[in-house]
Each structure stands twice: as structure tokens, then as C-alpha cells.
Amino acid sequence: LVTRAANPSTALFAKEMERVAAKEALLFAVKDAGGLNASNDAAVLDICEKLLAVERLNPTPRPTTSPLLEGLWNLEWAGARFMASKVLITTFPALLSIEGVTLRVMDGMARATLNLKFLNSIETSFILTTNISAQGPLRLKEQYVDGVIAPPLVKEGSIPTQVQGIYDQFVAAAHRLPESVKDSVSGGLKLPLGLSYERLLLISYLDEEVLVVRDPTGAPEVLSRLEVKS
């Protein structure tokens, strides 16, 4: 009895289909769980299970130096790193909500933008700029350069009546500030970090559409590309 060897192209196609299916299942699980605001234990466990399947099929052997790493990414889901914000959001849903987190990677630098909404009416963002450098084929070092708190945007008539008085006092005090101070903070409050903070990251998956990184504790972050590379 003669057994024919499997066609290499057929095997590669099957593996690629497995990878695509695993990636789509992961993104669906993240969306179904509520994305960044996911808190249900069963849903989070489902994400972690599908994440392991995706990481096993990573198609990029050296992601830290791959051109695929550059571009604009959207944070879809994060593990323990967002635990404090999850607790706050779950406890006080009307107080604070995370509207989205984006990450732009370009020329050895990363810029993360966290968009927040307070009291369903006051919008602001925190922008963190870091230097990133490859420490190996999978390992990255991230050094914090500075952070910027953007000036808050308030929709007219949207302030809750319970805090309207406090808000009016704040606005009046801001108007009394010297012009030089107003000019210096009009573009946001800058917090220089001077490369004094850093962390290591492991890229466990990277392709044209999805990026998965883990911190030293193993906590994952799942990102999807906002700009498709041509």
C-alpha cells in the first residue's frame, strides 16, 4: 500500500485558514464580552482561551523588527492593566467611561491616547508618548517620555444639576488666571517623565490586522489595526 505525501500547498492553506478562523473567533469573543469594559468572568475566560489559540499560530517570527508593527492600532481588550479602571467603571458607571484607546507606532516611538468621559458630559484624553526598542525577536522595552492631559471639552447644557455649581466655580476661577498661565495650559497639561519609567513587553502575535502583547505578569492586550497596510 503506497501512501501519498500531503501536498505542501494544501497543508499551508489549511494552516492559514485555521489562523484566520482563530483570529476572527478571538475578535468576536472580545466584542461579545464588551471590549475594554468586559467584566464577566466566563466571557473573559473565553477570550483567554481563544487568545492562546491565536498566539500558537503567530505568522511573524520577529515581530519587534517587523514593519507590520508600525501604524495606528485600537485597543480592543486588556487584562490586569485595566483592572482599576474596570472596578471604577463597574462601581460608578455614570461617573467615568473609557471611550477608546488608540496606539500609534512609528519610527521607534509609540503614542497612546486614552479617551475618557466624566459624568456623561465632560470629555478629555490622556496622551502618553514612549520610546520603544527591540530587546530580542519578541521582546520590546518601552520608556515613558511624557504624558499630556488634554483640556476638557464640555457639551453645552450637559452638566448634571448636582455638580453644576462646582463646575461654574471652576470655570470662574479659570477665567481669573493670568493670560500666561492660560496660554501654557491651553494645549493641555504636560507631564515630563524623563525616561524614568519603563516596562518590558512581549509581542506574542502580529499580522496585518491584529497585535497581541503581554506584560511581565503575562497580562495580555489585544489590538486591531485602524489603518490597513497596503
XYZ file of C-alpha atoms in Angstrom:
230
model
C 0.000 0.000 0.000
C 1.519 3.327 -1.095
C 0.588 6.461 0.863
C 0.921 9.738 -0.949
C 2.616 12.617 0.860
C 0.363 15.533 1.669
C 0.511 18.415 -0.784
C 2.575 21.175 0.922
C 0.405 23.908 -0.561
C -2.729 22.219 0.786
C -1.194 21.975 4.269
C -0.166 25.638 4.208
C -3.636 26.673 3.064
C -5.252 24.657 5.844
C -2.961 26.245 8.447
C -3.728 29.718 7.114
C -7.467 29.046 7.284
C -7.019 27.825 10.867
C -5.184 31.043 11.760
C -7.811 33.294 10.177
C -10.637 31.410 11.884
C -8.877 31.599 15.271
C -8.286 35.341 14.865
C -11.903 36.018 13.898
C -13.116 33.940 16.851
C -10.921 35.988 19.208
C -12.170 39.343 17.911
C -15.781 38.154 18.094
C -15.287 36.977 21.691
C -13.777 40.354 22.642
C -16.662 42.260 21.055
C -19.269 39.939 22.568
C -17.736 40.427 26.037
C -17.917 44.225 25.839
C -14.373 45.093 24.755
C -12.462 47.236 27.252
C -15.403 47.149 29.642
C -15.581 43.344 29.732
C -16.068 42.157 33.312
C -17.952 38.844 33.136
C -15.612 36.068 34.311
C -16.937 33.492 31.844
C -16.569 35.903 28.917
C -13.027 36.873 29.961
C -12.076 33.198 30.261
C -13.442 32.618 26.751
C -11.235 35.443 25.445
C -8.162 33.974 27.151
C -8.874 30.538 25.675
C -9.179 31.905 22.141
C -6.132 34.096 22.680
C -3.961 31.034 23.317
C -5.168 29.503 20.048
C -4.247 32.670 18.139
C -0.791 33.066 19.715
C 0.074 29.473 18.775
C -0.377 30.438 15.104
C 1.686 33.660 15.112
C 2.835 34.165 11.477
C 5.542 36.765 12.221
C 8.754 35.231 13.658
C 10.420 38.571 14.556
C 7.573 40.989 15.319
C 9.691 43.566 17.186
C 11.539 44.490 13.975
C 8.702 43.824 11.533
C 7.308 46.789 9.539
C 3.859 45.410 10.399
C 4.289 46.790 13.919
C 4.092 50.389 12.708
C 0.758 52.121 12.191
C -2.365 53.075 14.114
C -3.901 50.468 16.439
C -7.069 50.341 18.509
C -7.007 48.653 21.919
C -9.836 46.111 21.893
C -9.243 44.380 25.218
C -6.737 44.381 28.084
C -6.140 42.183 31.101
C -4.978 43.188 34.580
C -3.540 46.512 33.437
C -7.063 47.946 33.228
C -8.387 46.280 36.395
C -8.539 49.507 38.437
C -10.440 51.355 35.731
C -12.788 48.390 35.303
C -13.624 48.431 39.014
C -14.290 52.184 38.899
C -16.456 51.911 35.800
C -18.444 48.992 37.222
C -18.971 50.750 40.558
C -19.666 54.242 39.204
C -20.808 53.801 35.578
C -22.246 57.327 35.431
C -19.010 58.868 36.738
C -16.426 57.621 34.265
C -16.368 55.727 30.991
C -13.499 54.777 28.691
C -14.465 55.883 25.186
C -11.478 54.266 23.488
C -7.720 53.765 23.446
C -5.544 54.101 20.350
C -1.833 53.457 19.834
C 0.315 54.890 17.043
C 3.696 53.230 16.488
C 6.179 54.968 14.193
C 9.969 55.371 13.955
C 10.808 53.835 17.322
C 8.144 55.757 19.232
C 4.638 54.945 20.448
C 1.851 57.355 21.297
C -1.103 56.023 23.287
C -4.286 58.110 23.541
C -6.849 57.274 26.224
C -10.216 58.977 25.651
C -12.362 59.442 28.766
C -15.796 60.819 29.577
C -16.786 62.064 33.046
C -20.397 62.417 34.168
C -21.515 61.582 30.617
C -20.727 65.167 29.631
C -17.060 66.105 30.109
C -14.665 64.641 27.533
C -10.893 64.606 27.854
C -7.927 62.480 26.850
C -4.576 61.425 28.232
C -1.744 61.050 25.728
C 1.336 59.017 26.686
C 4.456 59.123 24.499
C 7.109 56.416 24.821
C 10.321 55.279 23.171
C 10.304 51.630 22.111
C 13.318 49.467 21.310
C 13.710 45.814 20.368
C 15.350 43.668 23.047
C 15.005 40.470 21.030
C 12.782 38.953 18.332
C 9.729 39.044 20.636
C 10.720 41.409 23.458
C 10.289 45.204 23.488
C 11.392 47.829 26.001
C 9.108 50.832 26.443
C 10.462 54.016 28.076
C 7.990 56.745 29.037
C 8.846 60.193 27.609
C 5.895 62.361 28.675
C 2.169 62.473 29.265
C -0.323 65.159 28.276
C -3.765 65.726 29.786
C -5.867 67.430 27.118
C -8.155 70.352 28.014
C -11.659 69.057 28.818
C -14.475 69.530 26.335
C -17.914 70.201 27.805
C -21.158 69.965 25.848
C -23.418 72.944 26.459
C -26.229 72.133 28.864
C -24.978 68.615 29.564
C -23.582 69.141 33.086
C -25.680 67.309 35.716
C -27.508 69.703 38.032
C -25.860 68.070 41.068
C -22.418 69.352 40.026
C -23.366 72.439 38.014
C -22.424 74.772 40.894
C -18.973 73.223 41.287
C -18.391 73.416 37.540
C -19.407 77.097 37.426
C -16.944 77.892 40.239
C -14.180 76.058 38.382
C -14.867 77.978 35.156
C -14.903 81.302 37.017
C -11.574 80.501 38.686
C -10.058 79.524 35.339
C -11.092 82.849 33.802
C -9.251 84.705 36.584
C -5.934 83.013 35.795
C -3.176 85.161 34.236
C -3.070 85.071 30.439
C 0.397 83.494 30.516
C -0.949 80.578 32.552
C -3.972 80.194 30.277
C -1.711 80.062 27.220
C 0.562 77.450 28.780
C -2.295 75.061 29.559
C -4.463 75.726 26.503
C -2.800 72.846 24.680
C -3.049 70.539 27.681
C -1.132 69.871 30.869
C 2.217 68.255 30.036
C 3.833 65.852 32.492
C 7.521 65.258 31.617
C 8.559 61.737 32.606
C 12.198 61.930 31.513
C 12.534 58.228 30.615
C 12.447 57.446 34.347
C 9.723 54.820 33.882
C 9.951 51.789 31.653
C 8.437 48.368 31.144
C 9.142 45.263 29.096
C 6.626 43.792 26.675
C 6.398 40.524 24.766
C 4.754 40.511 21.337
C 3.042 37.136 21.117
C 1.137 37.732 17.868
C 1.386 40.138 14.924
C -0.091 40.220 11.440
C -1.642 42.824 9.120
C -4.723 43.216 11.321
C -4.083 42.101 14.911
C -1.401 42.749 17.556
C -1.173 40.925 20.885
C 1.303 41.945 23.596
C 1.873 40.710 27.147
C 3.498 42.486 30.097
C 5.905 40.769 32.558
C 2.950 39.420 34.560
C 1.535 37.768 31.444
C -1.442 40.148 31.214
C -2.458 40.452 27.539
C -3.545 43.369 25.393
C -5.385 42.770 22.108
C -5.228 45.493 19.448
C -6.684 45.750 15.939
C -5.285 47.886 13.152
C -7.157 51.064 12.265
C -5.062 51.722 9.171
C -4.755 48.700 6.878
C -1.240 48.487 5.438
C -1.181 48.252 1.661
